[in-house]
CSV table of C-alpha atoms and ligand atoms in Angstrom, one decimal:
chain,number,residue,atom,x,y,z
A,30,MET,CA,10.6,-66.8,-42.5
A,31,THR,CA,9.8,-63.0,-41.6
A,32,ASP,CA,6.1,-62.2,-41.2
A,33,ARG,CA,4.8,-59.4,-43.4
A,34,LYS,CA,2.0,-58.5,-41.2
A,35,ILE,CA,2.1,-58.6,-37.5
A,36,LEU,CA,-1.6,-58.9,-36.2
A,37,LEU,CA,-3.4,-58.7,-32.8
A,38,SER,CA,-6.7,-60.3,-32.0
A,39,GLU,CA,-9.6,-58.2,-31.3
A,40,LYS,CA,-9.3,-59.1,-27.4
A,41,ASP,CA,-5.9,-57.3,-27.6
A,42,ILE,CA,-7.1,-54.0,-28.7
A,43,PRO,CA,-5.9,-51.4,-26.1
A,44,LYS,CA,-8.6,-50.5,-23.4
A,45,GLN,CA,-7.3,-47.0,-22.6
A,46,TRP,CA,-6.1,-43.8,-24.5
A,47,TYR,CA,-2.7,-42.4,-23.7
A,48,ASN,CA,-2.8,-38.5,-22.6
A,49,ILE,CA,0.5,-37.0,-23.1
A,50,ALA,CA,-0.4,-33.5,-21.5
A,51,PRO,CA,1.0,-34.4,-17.9
A,52,ASP,CA,4.4,-35.8,-19.3
A,53,LEU,CA,5.5,-32.8,-21.2
A,54,LYS,CA,8.5,-31.0,-20.5
A,55,THR,CA,6.8,-27.7,-20.8
A,56,PRO,CA,3.1,-27.7,-19.4
A,57,LEU,CA,0.7,-26.8,-22.6
A,58,ALA,CA,-0.2,-23.4,-22.8
A,59,PRO,CA,-4.0,-22.5,-22.0
A,60,PRO,CA,-6.4,-21.7,-24.8
A,61,LEU,CA,-7.5,-18.0,-24.5
A,62,HIS,CA,-11.0,-16.4,-25.4
A,63,PRO,CA,-10.9,-14.8,-28.7
A,64,ALA,CA,-12.1,-11.8,-27.2
A,65,THR,CA,-11.1,-11.1,-23.8
A,66,HIS,CA,-7.7,-13.2,-24.2
A,67,GLN,CA,-8.5,-14.8,-20.9
A,68,PRO,CA,-7.7,-18.5,-20.3
A,69,LEU,CA,-10.6,-20.6,-21.3
A,70,GLY,CA,-12.9,-22.3,-19.0
A,71,PRO,CA,-15.3,-25.4,-19.7
A,72,ALA,CA,-18.2,-23.5,-20.0
A,73,ASP,CA,-16.7,-21.4,-22.7
A,74,LEU,CA,-16.5,-24.5,-24.8
A,75,ALA,CA,-19.9,-25.9,-24.1
A,76,PRO,CA,-21.9,-24.5,-27.0
A,77,LEU,CA,-19.4,-26.3,-29.3
A,78,PHE,CA,-18.5,-29.6,-27.4
A,79,PRO,CA,-20.2,-32.2,-25.4
A,80,MET,CA,-18.9,-32.2,-21.6
A,81,ALA,CA,-17.0,-35.3,-21.7
A,82,LEU,CA,-14.7,-34.0,-24.4
A,83,ILE,CA,-14.1,-30.9,-22.9
A,84,GLN,CA,-13.1,-32.7,-20.0
A,85,GLN,CA,-10.7,-34.8,-22.3
A,86,GLU,CA,-9.5,-31.4,-23.9
A,87,MET,CA,-8.5,-30.3,-20.4
A,88,CYS,CA,-7.3,-33.6,-18.8
A,89,ALA,CA,-4.5,-34.2,-16.5
A,90,ASP,CA,-4.5,-38.1,-16.0
A,91,PRO,CA,-2.2,-40.0,-18.4
A,92,TRP,CA,-4.8,-42.7,-19.0
A,93,ILE,CA,-8.4,-42.5,-20.2
A,94,ASP,CA,-10.8,-45.4,-20.5
A,95,ILE,CA,-12.0,-46.3,-23.8
A,96,PRO,CA,-15.8,-46.9,-23.5
A,97,GLN,CA,-16.9,-50.4,-24.3
A,98,GLU,CA,-19.4,-49.2,-27.0
A,99,VAL,CA,-16.6,-47.2,-28.7
A,100,LEU,CA,-14.2,-50.4,-28.6
A,101,ASP,CA,-17.2,-52.4,-30.2
A,102,ILE,CA,-17.3,-50.2,-33.3
A,103,LEU,CA,-13.4,-49.6,-33.3
A,104,LYS,CA,-13.3,-53.5,-33.7
A,105,LEU,CA,-15.1,-53.4,-37.4
A,106,TRP,CA,-11.3,-52.8,-38.3
A,107,ARG,CA,-9.2,-52.7,-35.4
A,108,PRO,CA,-6.6,-53.7,-34.3
A,109,THR,CA,-5.1,-52.7,-37.8
A,110,PRO,CA,-1.9,-54.6,-39.2
A,111,LEU,CA,1.5,-53.6,-38.6
A,112,HIS,CA,3.4,-54.4,-41.9
A,113,ARG,CA,7.1,-55.2,-42.3
A,114,ALA,CA,8.1,-53.5,-45.5
A,115,LEU,CA,10.3,-56.3,-46.7
A,116,SER,CA,9.7,-55.4,-50.6
A,117,LEU,CA,10.0,-51.9,-50.1
A,118,GLU,CA,13.4,-52.6,-48.0
A,119,LYS,CA,14.8,-55.0,-50.8
A,120,ALA,CA,14.0,-52.3,-53.5
A,121,ILE,CA,16.1,-49.5,-51.8
A,122,LYS,CA,18.7,-51.8,-50.5
A,123,THR,CA,18.5,-50.7,-47.0
A,124,LYS,CA,20.1,-51.9,-44.1
A,125,ALA,CA,17.3,-50.9,-41.7
A,126,ARG,CA,14.0,-52.8,-41.0
A,127,ILE,CA,11.2,-51.0,-42.1
A,128,TYR,CA,7.7,-51.3,-40.4
A,129,TYR,CA,4.4,-49.3,-41.1
A,130,LYS,CA,1.0,-49.2,-39.2
A,131,ASN,CA,-1.9,-49.7,-41.8
A,132,GLU,CA,-4.5,-47.2,-40.8
A,133,SER,CA,-5.9,-47.5,-44.4
A,134,VAL,CA,-8.0,-50.5,-43.8
A,135,SER,CA,-10.8,-48.3,-41.9
A,136,PRO,CA,-14.3,-47.9,-43.6
A,137,ALA,CA,-13.4,-44.2,-44.5
A,138,GLY,CA,-9.7,-45.4,-45.7
A,139,SER,CA,-7.9,-43.3,-42.9
A,140,HIS,CA,-7.1,-43.1,-39.3
A,141,LYS,CA,-9.8,-40.3,-39.0
A,142,PRO,CA,-12.6,-42.8,-37.6
A,143,ASN,CA,-10.5,-43.8,-34.6
A,144,THR,CA,-11.7,-40.1,-33.3
A,145,SER,CA,-14.8,-39.6,-35.2
A,146,VAL,CA,-16.4,-42.8,-33.6
A,147,ALA,CA,-15.4,-41.5,-30.3
A,148,GLN,CA,-16.5,-38.1,-30.5
A,149,VAL,CA,-20.1,-39.1,-31.9
A,150,TYR,CA,-20.7,-41.2,-29.2
A,151,TYR,CA,-19.9,-38.6,-26.3
A,152,ASN,CA,-22.1,-36.3,-28.1
A,153,LYS,CA,-24.7,-39.0,-28.4
A,154,LYS,CA,-24.9,-39.6,-24.8
A,155,GLU,CA,-25.2,-36.2,-24.0
A,156,GLY,CA,-28.3,-35.8,-26.1
A,157,VAL,CA,-27.0,-33.9,-29.2
A,158,LYS,CA,-29.1,-34.5,-32.2
A,159,ARG,CA,-26.8,-33.0,-35.0
A,160,ILE,CA,-23.2,-32.5,-35.7
A,161,ALA,CA,-21.6,-29.8,-38.0
A,162,THR,CA,-18.1,-30.1,-39.4
A,163,GLU,CA,-15.7,-28.9,-42.1
A,164,THR,CA,-13.9,-31.0,-44.5
A,165,GLY,CA,-10.9,-30.5,-46.7
A,166,ALA,CA,-10.1,-33.3,-49.0
A,167,GLY,CA,-13.2,-35.2,-47.8
A,168,GLN,CA,-11.5,-37.6,-45.2
A,169,TRP,CA,-12.8,-36.0,-42.3
A,170,GLY,CA,-16.4,-35.5,-43.6
A,171,SER,CA,-16.5,-39.1,-44.7
A,172,ALA,CA,-15.2,-40.2,-41.3
A,173,LEU,CA,-17.5,-38.2,-39.3
A,174,ALA,CA,-20.8,-39.1,-41.6
A,175,PHE,CA,-19.7,-42.8,-41.2
A,176,ALA,CA,-19.7,-42.5,-37.3
A,177,CYS,CA,-23.0,-40.3,-37.0
A,178,LYS,CA,-24.7,-42.9,-39.5
A,179,LEU,CA,-23.9,-45.5,-36.6
A,180,PHE,CA,-25.2,-43.4,-33.8
A,181,ASP,CA,-28.0,-41.9,-35.8
A,182,LEU,CA,-27.1,-38.3,-35.7
A,183,GLU,CA,-27.4,-35.6,-38.4
A,184,CYS,CA,-24.4,-34.6,-40.1
A,185,GLN,CA,-23.8,-31.2,-41.8
A,186,ILE,CA,-20.7,-31.0,-43.6
A,187,TYR,CA,-18.9,-27.7,-45.1
A,188,MET,CA,-16.6,-28.8,-47.5
A,189,VAL,CA,-13.9,-26.5,-49.0
A,190,ARG,CA,-15.3,-25.5,-52.7
A,191,VAL,CA,-12.2,-26.8,-54.6
A,192,SER,CA,-12.5,-30.4,-53.1
A,193,PHE,CA,-16.3,-30.3,-53.5
A,194,ASP,CA,-15.4,-29.6,-57.2
A,195,GLN,CA,-12.7,-31.8,-57.5
A,196,LYS,CA,-13.6,-34.9,-55.4
A,197,PRO,CA,-17.0,-36.0,-56.3
A,198,TYR,CA,-16.4,-39.4,-55.0
A,199,ARG,CA,-15.5,-38.3,-51.4
A,200,LYS,CA,-18.7,-36.3,-51.5
A,201,LEU,CA,-20.8,-39.3,-52.5
A,202,MET,CA,-19.3,-41.6,-49.7
A,203,MET,CA,-20.3,-38.8,-47.2
A,204,GLN,CA,-23.8,-38.8,-48.9
A,205,THR,CA,-24.0,-42.5,-49.0
A,206,TRP,CA,-23.4,-42.6,-45.1
A,207,GLY,CA,-26.3,-40.0,-44.9
A,208,GLY,CA,-24.2,-36.7,-44.5
A,209,ILE,CA,-25.3,-33.4,-45.8
A,210,VAL,CA,-22.4,-31.5,-47.9
A,211,ASP,CA,-22.6,-28.1,-48.9
A,212,ALA,CA,-19.5,-26.5,-50.7
A,213,SER,CA,-17.8,-24.1,-48.6
A,214,PRO,CA,-18.3,-20.8,-48.6
A,215,SER,CA,-22.0,-21.8,-48.4
A,216,LYS,CA,-25.4,-19.8,-48.4
A,217,LYS,CA,-26.2,-21.8,-45.1
A,218,THR,CA,-24.1,-19.2,-42.9
A,219,LYS,CA,-23.9,-15.2,-42.5
A,220,TYR,CA,-20.1,-15.9,-42.9
A,221,GLY,CA,-20.2,-17.9,-46.1
A,222,GLN,CA,-22.9,-15.2,-47.4
A,223,ALA,CA,-20.7,-12.4,-46.8
A,224,LEU,CA,-17.8,-14.1,-48.8
A,225,LEU,CA,-19.9,-15.2,-51.5
A,226,LYS,CA,-21.0,-11.5,-52.1
A,227,GLU,CA,-17.2,-10.6,-52.2
A,228,ASN,CA,-16.3,-13.3,-54.8
A,229,PRO,CA,-18.8,-15.9,-55.9
A,230,ASP,CA,-15.9,-17.8,-57.0
A,231,ASN,CA,-14.2,-18.3,-53.8
A,232,PRO,CA,-12.4,-21.3,-53.6
A,233,GLY,CA,-12.7,-21.5,-50.0
A,234,SER,CA,-10.3,-23.0,-47.4
A,235,LEU,CA,-10.2,-25.0,-44.2
A,236,GLY,CA,-10.3,-22.0,-42.1
A,237,ILE,CA,-13.1,-20.8,-43.8
A,238,ALA,CA,-15.2,-24.2,-43.9
A,239,ILE,CA,-14.3,-24.2,-39.8
A,240,SER,CA,-15.7,-20.8,-39.3
A,241,GLU,CA,-19.2,-22.0,-41.2
A,242,ALA,CA,-19.3,-25.1,-39.0
A,243,VAL,CA,-18.6,-23.2,-35.7
A,244,GLU,CA,-21.3,-20.6,-36.7
A,245,ASP,CA,-23.7,-23.3,-37.5
A,246,ALA,CA,-23.2,-25.2,-34.4
A,247,VAL,CA,-23.2,-22.0,-32.1
A,248,GLY,CA,-26.4,-21.1,-33.7
A,249,ARG,CA,-28.6,-24.2,-33.1
A,250,GLU,CA,-29.5,-25.9,-29.6
A,251,ASP,CA,-29.7,-29.3,-31.3
A,252,THR,CA,-26.0,-29.0,-32.7
A,253,LYS,CA,-22.6,-29.3,-31.7
A,254,TYR,CA,-19.4,-29.0,-33.7
A,255,SER,CA,-16.7,-31.5,-34.3
A,256,LEU,CA,-13.2,-31.1,-35.3
A,257,GLY,CA,-11.1,-34.1,-36.9
A,258,SER,CA,-7.5,-33.0,-35.7
A,259,VAL,CA,-5.7,-30.3,-34.0
A,260,LEU,CA,-7.4,-30.6,-30.8
A,261,ASN,CA,-6.2,-32.7,-27.4
A,262,HIS,CA,-9.0,-34.8,-27.5
A,263,VAL,CA,-8.6,-35.8,-31.2
A,264,LEU,CA,-5.3,-36.4,-30.7
A,265,LEU,CA,-5.8,-38.5,-27.5
A,266,HIS,CA,-8.2,-40.7,-29.3
A,267,GLN,CA,-5.8,-41.4,-32.1
A,268,THR,CA,-3.2,-42.8,-29.5
A,269,ILE,CA,-4.5,-46.1,-29.9
A,270,ILE,CA,-2.5,-46.3,-33.2
A,271,GLY,CA,0.7,-46.2,-31.2
A,272,LEU,CA,-0.4,-48.3,-28.4
A,273,GLU,CA,-1.2,-51.4,-30.8
A,274,ALA,CA,2.2,-50.8,-32.7
A,275,ILE,CA,4.0,-51.1,-29.4
A,276,GLU,CA,2.1,-54.3,-28.6
A,277,GLN,CA,2.9,-55.6,-32.2
A,278,LEU,CA,6.6,-54.6,-32.2
A,279,LYS,CA,6.8,-56.7,-28.6
A,280,LEU,CA,5.1,-59.6,-30.1
A,281,ILE,CA,7.5,-60.3,-32.8
A,282,GLY,CA,10.6,-59.3,-30.4
A,283,GLU,CA,11.5,-56.3,-32.3
A,284,LYS,CA,13.7,-53.7,-30.5
A,285,ASP,CA,12.3,-50.1,-29.5
A,286,PRO,CA,12.3,-47.9,-33.0
A,287,ASP,CA,15.0,-45.7,-33.8
A,288,VAL,CA,13.0,-43.6,-35.9
A,289,VAL,CA,9.2,-42.9,-35.7
A,290,ILE,CA,7.8,-41.0,-38.6
A,291,ALA,CA,4.5,-39.7,-39.6
A,292,CYS,CA,3.0,-36.8,-41.9
A,293,VAL,CA,1.3,-33.9,-40.2
A,294,GLY,CA,-1.6,-31.5,-41.6
A,295,GLY,CA,-3.1,-30.9,-37.9
A,296,GLY,CA,-1.1,-33.3,-36.2
A,297,SER,CA,-3.5,-36.2,-35.2
A,298,ASN,CA,-2.0,-39.2,-37.1
A,299,PHE,CA,1.5,-38.3,-36.1
A,300,ALA,CA,0.2,-38.0,-32.3
A,301,GLY,CA,-1.5,-41.3,-32.8
A,302,LEU,CA,1.4,-43.5,-33.7
A,303,ALA,CA,4.1,-41.0,-31.9
A,304,PHE,CA,2.6,-40.0,-28.6
A,305,PRO,CA,3.0,-43.8,-27.1
A,306,PHE,CA,6.6,-43.9,-28.2
A,307,LEU,CA,7.3,-40.5,-26.8
A,308,LYS,CA,6.1,-41.6,-23.4
A,309,ASP,CA,9.3,-43.6,-22.9
A,310,LYS,CA,11.4,-40.9,-24.4
A,311,LEU,CA,10.1,-38.1,-22.3
A,312,LYS,CA,10.8,-40.5,-19.2
A,313,GLY,CA,14.2,-40.9,-20.6
A,314,ARG,CA,14.1,-44.6,-21.2
A,315,THR,CA,14.4,-44.6,-24.8
A,316,ASN,CA,15.6,-42.1,-27.3
A,317,PRO,CA,14.0,-42.5,-30.9
A,318,ARG,CA,14.0,-39.7,-33.3
A,319,VAL,CA,10.7,-38.6,-34.1
A,320,ILE,CA,9.9,-36.9,-37.4
A,321,ALA,CA,7.1,-34.7,-38.5
A,322,VAL,CA,6.8,-34.5,-42.1
A,323,GLU,CA,4.9,-31.7,-44.0
A,324,PRO,CA,4.7,-30.4,-47.5
A,325,MET,CA,7.0,-27.5,-48.7
A,326,ALA,CA,3.4,-25.9,-49.9
A,327,CYS,CA,2.3,-25.5,-46.2
A,328,PRO,CA,5.3,-25.4,-44.0
A,329,THR,CA,4.0,-24.7,-40.6
A,330,LEU,CA,6.3,-26.4,-38.3
A,331,THR,CA,9.7,-25.4,-40.3
A,332,LYS,CA,8.5,-22.0,-41.5
A,333,GLY,CA,5.9,-20.8,-39.2
A,334,LEU,CA,6.0,-18.9,-35.8
A,335,TYR,CA,5.2,-20.5,-32.5
A,336,GLU,CA,2.2,-17.9,-31.1
A,337,TYR,CA,-1.4,-17.7,-30.0
A,338,ASP,CA,-3.3,-17.8,-33.0
A,339,PHE,CA,-7.0,-18.4,-34.2
A,340,GLY,CA,-7.9,-22.1,-35.6
A,341,ASP,CA,-10.0,-20.3,-38.2
A,342,THR,CA,-10.1,-17.6,-40.6
A,343,ALA,CA,-13.0,-15.6,-39.3
A,344,GLY,CA,-11.5,-15.6,-35.9
A,345,MET,CA,-14.3,-17.2,-34.0
A,346,THR,CA,-12.3,-20.1,-32.5
A,347,PRO,CA,-10.1,-19.9,-29.2
A,348,LEU,CA,-6.8,-18.5,-29.3
A,349,VAL,CA,-4.5,-21.5,-29.0
A,350,LYS,CA,-0.6,-21.4,-28.8
A,351,MET,CA,0.9,-23.2,-31.9
A,352,TYR,CA,2.9,-23.3,-34.8
A,353,THR,CA,1.0,-21.1,-37.6
A,354,LEU,CA,1.2,-19.5,-40.9
A,355,GLY,CA,-1.2,-17.1,-39.7
A,356,HIS,CA,-5.1,-17.8,-39.9
A,357,ASP,CA,-5.6,-16.3,-43.2
A,358,PHE,CA,-3.1,-18.2,-44.9
A,359,MET,CA,-4.3,-19.4,-48.5
A,360,PRO,CA,-3.0,-22.5,-49.1
A,361,PRO,CA,-2.1,-22.7,-53.0
A,362,SER,CA,-4.4,-24.6,-55.1
A,363,ILE,CA,-1.7,-26.1,-57.2
A,364,HIS,CA,-0.5,-28.1,-54.3
A,365,ALA,CA,-2.4,-31.6,-54.5
A,366,GLY,CA,-0.7,-33.3,-51.5
A,367,GLY,CA,-3.3,-32.4,-48.6
A,368,LEU,CA,-1.9,-31.3,-45.5
A,369,ARG,CA,-2.8,-27.6,-46.1
A,370,TYR,CA,-4.1,-26.4,-42.4
A,371,HIS,CA,-2.4,-23.0,-41.3
A,372,GLY,CA,-2.0,-24.3,-37.6
A,373,MET,CA,-0.5,-27.4,-35.8
A,374,ALA,CA,-2.0,-29.2,-32.7
A,375,PRO,CA,-0.9,-27.3,-29.6
A,376,LEU,CA,0.5,-30.5,-28.2
A,377,VAL,CA,2.7,-31.2,-31.3
A,378,SER,CA,3.8,-27.6,-31.3
A,379,ASN,CA,4.7,-28.0,-27.7
A,380,LEU,CA,6.9,-30.9,-28.3
A,381,ALA,CA,8.6,-29.4,-31.6
A,382,LYS,CA,9.2,-26.2,-29.6
A,383,ASP,CA,11.1,-28.2,-26.7
A,384,LYS,CA,12.9,-30.1,-29.4
A,385,VAL,CA,11.5,-33.5,-28.3
A,386,ILE,CA,10.3,-34.1,-32.0
A,387,GLU,CA,11.7,-32.9,-35.4
A,388,ALA,CA,10.0,-31.3,-38.3
A,389,ARG,CA,10.9,-31.6,-42.0
A,390,ALA,CA,9.3,-30.5,-45.3
A,391,TYR,CA,9.4,-32.1,-48.6
A,392,HIS,CA,8.2,-31.1,-52.1
A,393,GLN,CA,5.0,-32.9,-53.2
A,394,LYS,CA,6.8,-34.4,-56.6
A,395,GLU,CA,9.6,-36.4,-54.4
A,396,CYS,CA,6.5,-37.4,-52.1
A,397,PHE,CA,4.5,-38.9,-55.2
A,398,ALA,CA,7.8,-40.7,-56.7
A,399,SER,CA,8.1,-42.5,-53.2
A,400,ALA,CA,4.4,-43.1,-53.4
A,401,ILE,CA,4.6,-44.7,-56.6
A,402,LEU,CA,7.7,-46.9,-55.5
A,403,PHE,CA,5.5,-48.2,-52.2
A,404,ALA,CA,2.5,-48.9,-54.4
A,405,GLY,CA,4.8,-51.1,-56.7
A,406,THR,CA,6.2,-53.0,-53.8
A,407,GLU,CA,3.8,-53.1,-50.9
A,408,GLY,CA,1.1,-52.8,-53.0
A,409,ILE,CA,-1.2,-50.1,-51.3
A,410,ILE,CA,-1.7,-46.8,-53.2
A,411,PRO,CA,-1.1,-44.3,-50.3
A,412,ALA,CA,-3.0,-41.4,-49.8
A,413,PRO,CA,-1.0,-38.3,-51.0
A,414,GLU,CA,-0.5,-37.2,-47.5
A,415,SER,CA,0.8,-40.7,-46.3
A,416,SER,CA,3.4,-40.4,-49.1
A,417,HIS,CA,5.2,-37.5,-47.2
A,418,ALA,CA,5.9,-40.2,-44.4
A,419,ILE,CA,6.8,-42.7,-46.8
A,420,HIS,CA,9.3,-40.7,-48.5
A,421,CYS,CA,10.8,-39.6,-45.0
A,422,ALA,CA,10.9,-43.1,-44.1
A,423,ILE,CA,12.7,-44.2,-47.6
A,424,GLU,CA,15.3,-41.1,-47.1
A,425,GLU,CA,16.0,-42.2,-43.3
A,426,ALA,CA,16.2,-46.0,-44.5
A,427,LYS,CA,18.9,-45.1,-47.0
A,428,ARG,CA,21.4,-43.4,-44.5
A,429,ALA,CA,20.5,-45.8,-41.8
A,430,LYS,CA,23.1,-48.1,-40.1
A,431,GLU,CA,22.6,-51.8,-40.0
A,432,GLY,CA,19.8,-53.1,-37.9
A,433,GLU,CA,18.1,-49.7,-37.5
A,434,VAL,CA,14.4,-50.0,-37.0
A,435,ILE,CA,12.2,-47.3,-38.6
A,436,ILE,CA,8.2,-47.2,-38.3
A,437,PHE,CA,6.1,-45.0,-40.0
A,438,ASN,CA,2.2,-44.5,-40.2
A,439,LEU,CA,0.3,-45.2,-43.4
A,440,SER,CA,-2.4,-42.6,-42.6
A,441,GLY,CA,-4.7,-43.6,-45.5
A,442,HIS,CA,-4.8,-44.9,-48.9
A,443,GLY,CA,-5.4,-42.9,-52.0
A,444,HIS,CA,-8.1,-44.4,-53.7
A,445,PHE,CA,-10.1,-41.4,-54.0
A,446,ASP,CA,-6.9,-39.1,-54.8
A,447,LEU,CA,-6.2,-40.8,-58.2
A,448,ALA,CA,-6.7,-37.3,-59.9
A,449,SER,CA,-3.5,-36.4,-58.0
A,450,TYR,CA,-1.8,-39.4,-59.2
A,451,GLU,CA,-2.8,-38.5,-62.7
A,452,LYS,CA,-1.3,-35.1,-62.4
A,453,TYR,CA,1.8,-36.6,-61.4
A,454,LEU,CA,1.9,-39.4,-63.7
A,455,SER,CA,1.1,-37.0,-66.8
A,456,GLY,CA,3.8,-34.7,-65.9
A,457,LYS,CA,1.6,-31.9,-64.9
A,458,MET,CA,2.3,-31.6,-61.1
A,459,GLU,CA,4.4,-28.7,-59.9
A,460,ASP,CA,6.6,-28.2,-57.0
A,461,TYR,CA,5.6,-25.1,-55.0
A,462,GLU,CA,7.5,-23.7,-52.1
A,463,TYR,CA,5.4,-21.1,-49.9
A,464,PRO,CA,7.4,-18.1,-50.3
A,465,MET,CA,8.8,-16.4,-47.2
A,466,GLU,CA,7.4,-13.0,-47.9
A,467,LEU,CA,3.8,-14.1,-48.4
A,468,ILE,CA,4.5,-16.0,-44.8
A,469,LYS,CA,5.6,-12.9,-43.5
A,470,GLU,CA,2.6,-11.0,-44.7
A,471,SER,CA,0.1,-13.4,-43.3
A,472,LEU,CA,2.0,-13.8,-40.0
A,473,LYS,CA,1.5,-9.8,-39.2
A,474,LYS,CA,-2.1,-10.5,-38.7
A,475,VAL,CA,-1.6,-13.0,-35.9
A,476,PRO,CA,-3.1,-11.4,-32.9
A,477,LYS,CA,-1.0,-9.9,-30.1
A,478,VAL,CA,-1.6,-11.3,-27.1
B,3,PLP,C1,-6.5,-35.9,-42.4
B,3,PLP,C2,-5.6,-36.8,-43.2
B,3,PLP,C3,-4.1,-36.4,-42.7
B,3,PLP,C4,-3.6,-35.2,-41.9
B,3,PLP,O1,-4.3,-34.8,-40.7
B,3,PLP,P1,-3.5,-35.2,-39.1
B,3,PLP,O2,-4.4,-34.8,-38.5
B,3,PLP,O3,-2.4,-34.2,-39.6
B,3,PLP,O4,-3.2,-36.5,-39.4
B,3,PLP,C5,-2.9,-37.5,-42.8
B,3,PLP,N1,-3.5,-38.2,-43.8
B,3,PLP,C6,-4.7,-38.8,-44.3
B,3,PLP,C7,-4.9,-40.1,-44.9
B,3,PLP,C8,-5.7,-37.7,-43.7
B,3,PLP,O5,-6.9,-38.3,-44.0
C-alpha cells in the first residue's frame, strides 16, 4: 500500500530557514535608493522594517534560526502534509509519481502565514504597534491580520479596489481577525487621494496599494510596513515548505525529484518549495528541472526585462534588479487567476537569469480545466494561482518517463475564489495574452540606472 499522505510530527518541524543568497552563481545585485541610485544601507530601510528583518534581507549566512515563539505558532498547522497524488496519476495515466505539498491547511488557506507570523513577531519584539500593508486578492491581508491578532498589533490593509468589491468574504476574514480594510486607492493617503481625484472609479492595482501602505508606514512613528512576497526575508521564511518536503520524501525512501514546480506571483511560494531543492543543484549534487509558472496575462519572467525597477507604481520603494513588466503595468481585469504583480523576487529573477530555473506561462482556461481535474481526483479545490502549478505538473507528468518524480506546491485552496470558478464553469472566462506592444510601452518607463 502506498501512503497518500506523508506526515511529519510537530517535533520534526525545521528549526532553521535556508538562505539561498550565499549559494547563488551570480551574487545578488544590491537594492538602490530610489532617488540617488546608490546601494541601500540598513538605515535606508529602517522607516519601513524592523532591524531583524533588514538583517535577514541582507544576510550572507546560509542558515537562520527560527525563533521558538514563531515555531510555536507555525505548529498550529505545520508541518503540512505532503500528498502522493495517486488519484490524479491514475486519471492522467502517467508513468511519473506526483507529489504535492499542501499549504492550503493554514488558517488563512495559503502559504502566506509562514512569513506573516515571523514578520509580526520581529515587529512586536522591536516595539512596533501597527503594521500597514497591501493586499490584492486578499490572501496576504488575511495572513497578516491573523498574525497581528495573535501578537496584538493593529493591522491596516489597503486592498485593491476590484478585489475589495469582488471578494467580500476575504475582506470579512481580515475583519474577523481585527484587520482594518480600505479599498485602494483610498482617501487615507495623499497618493490615494490624488488618484481618486483623477478617476473616482480607479480599479486599483497591487503597485498602487503598495504605494499607499508605504506612505502610511513612513508617515507614522508607531507603524511599519510589511510585504507578503518578493523580498529576500519573505522568501527565506517560506523555505520551511521545501525543507519539510525534503524530509518527507526521505521518510518514505523516495529519490530526489526530477521536476520541482510552483506558480509565481512575486515568487515566495515558489522559493519556499524550490530553494531547499536548489541548494543541492547549485552544489552540483542533483540536477532537477525547476519550473516557475506564471499566467499569460502577467508574463513577468517569460516576457519582462531583467532591469532595476520600482516595486510600486508611485516609485517610492527601493529600486531592485528583477524581471519586470514596468512599474505602471496595469493587469487586465478579465484575468481571474491571480499572480498579477508587475515584478518578480530578485532572488527568483537572479536564478532565472542564470538559467538555474525555467519559466513557463499558461492561459487561465487551461489552468482552470486542470484545477477541476485536480478537485475531482484529489478532492481539494485549489486557489486559481495554484492551478498554474497543477497544470504544469500534469503537462510534465504526461510526458514523463517511467519512474520520474514530480513535486509541486499547492500554495492554497480556492474556497474564496469560487466566483472565478463560476466564470469558468459558465463559459464566461476568456483567455488573455498581454500584448507585446503594451509591455514595450510600459517597459519604456523603467528608470535608467
Ligand atoms: C499570494 C499567493 C500566490 C502568489 O504569491 P507568491 O509570492 O508568488 O507565492 C500564489 N498562491 C497563493 C495561494 C497565494 O495566496
